[in-house]
PDB file of C-alpha atoms in Angstrom:
ATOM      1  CA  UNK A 924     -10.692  -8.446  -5.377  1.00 85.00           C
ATOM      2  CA  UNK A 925     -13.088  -5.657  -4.267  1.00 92.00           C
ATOM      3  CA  UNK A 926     -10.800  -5.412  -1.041  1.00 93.00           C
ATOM      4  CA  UNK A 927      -7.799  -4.662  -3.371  1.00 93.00           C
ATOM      5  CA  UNK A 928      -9.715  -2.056  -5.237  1.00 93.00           C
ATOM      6  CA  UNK A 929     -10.983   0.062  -2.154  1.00 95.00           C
ATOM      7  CA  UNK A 930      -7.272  -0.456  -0.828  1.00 94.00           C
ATOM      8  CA  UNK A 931      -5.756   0.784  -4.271  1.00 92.00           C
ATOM      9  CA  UNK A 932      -8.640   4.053  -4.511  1.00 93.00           C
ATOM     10  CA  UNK A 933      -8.174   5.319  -0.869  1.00 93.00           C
ATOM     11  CA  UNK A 934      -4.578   5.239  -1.516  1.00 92.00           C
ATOM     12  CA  UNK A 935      -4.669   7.089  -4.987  1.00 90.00           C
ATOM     13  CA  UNK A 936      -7.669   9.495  -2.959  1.00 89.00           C
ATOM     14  CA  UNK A 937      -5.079  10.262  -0.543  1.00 83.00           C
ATOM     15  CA  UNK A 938      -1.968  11.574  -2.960  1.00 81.00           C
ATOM     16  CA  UNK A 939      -4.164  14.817  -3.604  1.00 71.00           C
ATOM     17  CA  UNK A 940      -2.700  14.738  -7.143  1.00 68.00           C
ATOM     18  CA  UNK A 941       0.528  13.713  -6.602  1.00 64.00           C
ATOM     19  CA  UNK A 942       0.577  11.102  -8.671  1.00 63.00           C
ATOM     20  CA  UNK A 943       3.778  11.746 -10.768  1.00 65.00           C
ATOM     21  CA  UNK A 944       5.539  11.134  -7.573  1.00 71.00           C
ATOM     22  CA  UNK A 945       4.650   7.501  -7.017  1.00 79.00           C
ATOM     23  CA  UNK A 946       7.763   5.350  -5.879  1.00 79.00           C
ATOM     24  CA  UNK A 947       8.524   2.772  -3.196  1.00 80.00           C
ATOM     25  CA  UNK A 948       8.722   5.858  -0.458  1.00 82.00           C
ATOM     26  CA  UNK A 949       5.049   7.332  -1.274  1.00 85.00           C
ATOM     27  CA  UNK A 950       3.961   3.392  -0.618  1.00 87.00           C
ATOM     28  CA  UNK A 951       5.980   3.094   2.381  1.00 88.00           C
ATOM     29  CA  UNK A 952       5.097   6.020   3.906  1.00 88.00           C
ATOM     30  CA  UNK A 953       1.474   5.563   3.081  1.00 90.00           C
ATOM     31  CA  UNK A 954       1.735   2.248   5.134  1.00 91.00           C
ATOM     32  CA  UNK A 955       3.284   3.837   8.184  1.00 91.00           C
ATOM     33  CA  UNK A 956       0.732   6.731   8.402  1.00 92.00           C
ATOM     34  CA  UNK A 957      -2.278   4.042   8.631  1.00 93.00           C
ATOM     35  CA  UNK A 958      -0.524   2.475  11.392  1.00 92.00           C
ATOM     36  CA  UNK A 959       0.022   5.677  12.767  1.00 93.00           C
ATOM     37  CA  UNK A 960      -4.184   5.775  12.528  1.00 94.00           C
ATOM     38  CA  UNK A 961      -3.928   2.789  14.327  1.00 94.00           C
ATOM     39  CA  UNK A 962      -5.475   0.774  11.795  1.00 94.00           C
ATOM     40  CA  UNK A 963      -4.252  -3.300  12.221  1.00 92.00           C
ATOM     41  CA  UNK A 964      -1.021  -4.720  10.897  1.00 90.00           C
ATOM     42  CA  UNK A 965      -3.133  -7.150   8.729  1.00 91.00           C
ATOM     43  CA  UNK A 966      -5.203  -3.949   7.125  1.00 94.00           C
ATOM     44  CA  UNK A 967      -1.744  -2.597   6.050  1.00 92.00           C
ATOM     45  CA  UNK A 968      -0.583  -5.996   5.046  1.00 91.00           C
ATOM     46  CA  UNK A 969      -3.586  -5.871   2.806  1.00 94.00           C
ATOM     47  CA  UNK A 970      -2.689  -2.151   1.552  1.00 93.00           C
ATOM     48  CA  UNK A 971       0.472  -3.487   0.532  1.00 91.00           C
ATOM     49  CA  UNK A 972      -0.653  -6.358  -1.543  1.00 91.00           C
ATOM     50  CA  UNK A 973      -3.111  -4.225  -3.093  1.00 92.00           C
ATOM     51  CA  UNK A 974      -0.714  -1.944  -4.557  1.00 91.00           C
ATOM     52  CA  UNK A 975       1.799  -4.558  -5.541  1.00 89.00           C
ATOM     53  CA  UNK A 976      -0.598  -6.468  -7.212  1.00 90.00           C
ATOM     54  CA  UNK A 977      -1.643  -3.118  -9.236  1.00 89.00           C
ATOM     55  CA  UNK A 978       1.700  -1.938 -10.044  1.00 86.00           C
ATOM     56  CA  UNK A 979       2.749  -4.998 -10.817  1.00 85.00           C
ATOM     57  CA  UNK A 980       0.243  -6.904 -12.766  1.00 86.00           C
ATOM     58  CA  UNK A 981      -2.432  -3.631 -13.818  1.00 88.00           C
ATOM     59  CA  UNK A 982       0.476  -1.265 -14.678  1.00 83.00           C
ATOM     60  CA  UNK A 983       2.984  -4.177 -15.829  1.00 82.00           C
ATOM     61  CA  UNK A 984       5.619  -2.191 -14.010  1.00 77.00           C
ATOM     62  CA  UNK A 985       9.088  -4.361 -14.663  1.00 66.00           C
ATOM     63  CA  UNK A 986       9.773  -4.684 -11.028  1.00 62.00           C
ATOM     64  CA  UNK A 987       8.234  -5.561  -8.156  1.00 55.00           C
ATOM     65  CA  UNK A 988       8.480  -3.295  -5.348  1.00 57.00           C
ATOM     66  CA  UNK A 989       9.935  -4.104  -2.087  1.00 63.00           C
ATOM     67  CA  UNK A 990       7.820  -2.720   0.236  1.00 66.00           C
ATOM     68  CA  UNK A 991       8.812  -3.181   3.976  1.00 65.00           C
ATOM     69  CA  UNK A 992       6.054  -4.628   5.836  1.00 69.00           C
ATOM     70  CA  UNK A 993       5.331  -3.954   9.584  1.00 66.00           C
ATOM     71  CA  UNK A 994       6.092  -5.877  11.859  1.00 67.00           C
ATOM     72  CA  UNK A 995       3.569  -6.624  14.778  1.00 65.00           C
ATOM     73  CA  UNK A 996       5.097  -5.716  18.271  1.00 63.00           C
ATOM     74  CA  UNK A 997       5.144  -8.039  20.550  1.00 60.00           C
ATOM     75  CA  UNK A 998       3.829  -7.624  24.094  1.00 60.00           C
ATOM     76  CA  UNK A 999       6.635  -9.753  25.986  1.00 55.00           C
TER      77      UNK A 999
END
């Protein structure tokens, strides 16, 4: 749980106050720039759950969003 709350703070410490603006892009375009950062596919993996789990079950949003996950590339 205390992995889910540092995900779900750096993400809201990021928006710089945006946070009217919070949709499915903002989340998937958070996810891509900590790739970009090169942080690991499972760290972003972990982003995502985070921030499911709070908008769906802190925020009782109706739906769940459908956040794309990345996809690790293979070195074949």
């Amino acid at each position: 749980m205390k992995a889910y709350i540092s995900q779900t703070e750096r993400f809201f410490a990021g928006l710089q106050g945006n946070e009217a603006s919070i949709n499915d892009a903002t989340v998937q375009k958070y996810a891509l720039a900590l790739l970009e950062k090169g942080l690991s596919h499972a760290y972003v993996n972990q982003a995502i759950s985070a921030l499911k789990f709070y908008f769906r079950d802190v925020l009782k949003q109706p739906k769940s969003a459908a956040y794309v996950r990345p996809k690790k590339e293979s070195n074949c």
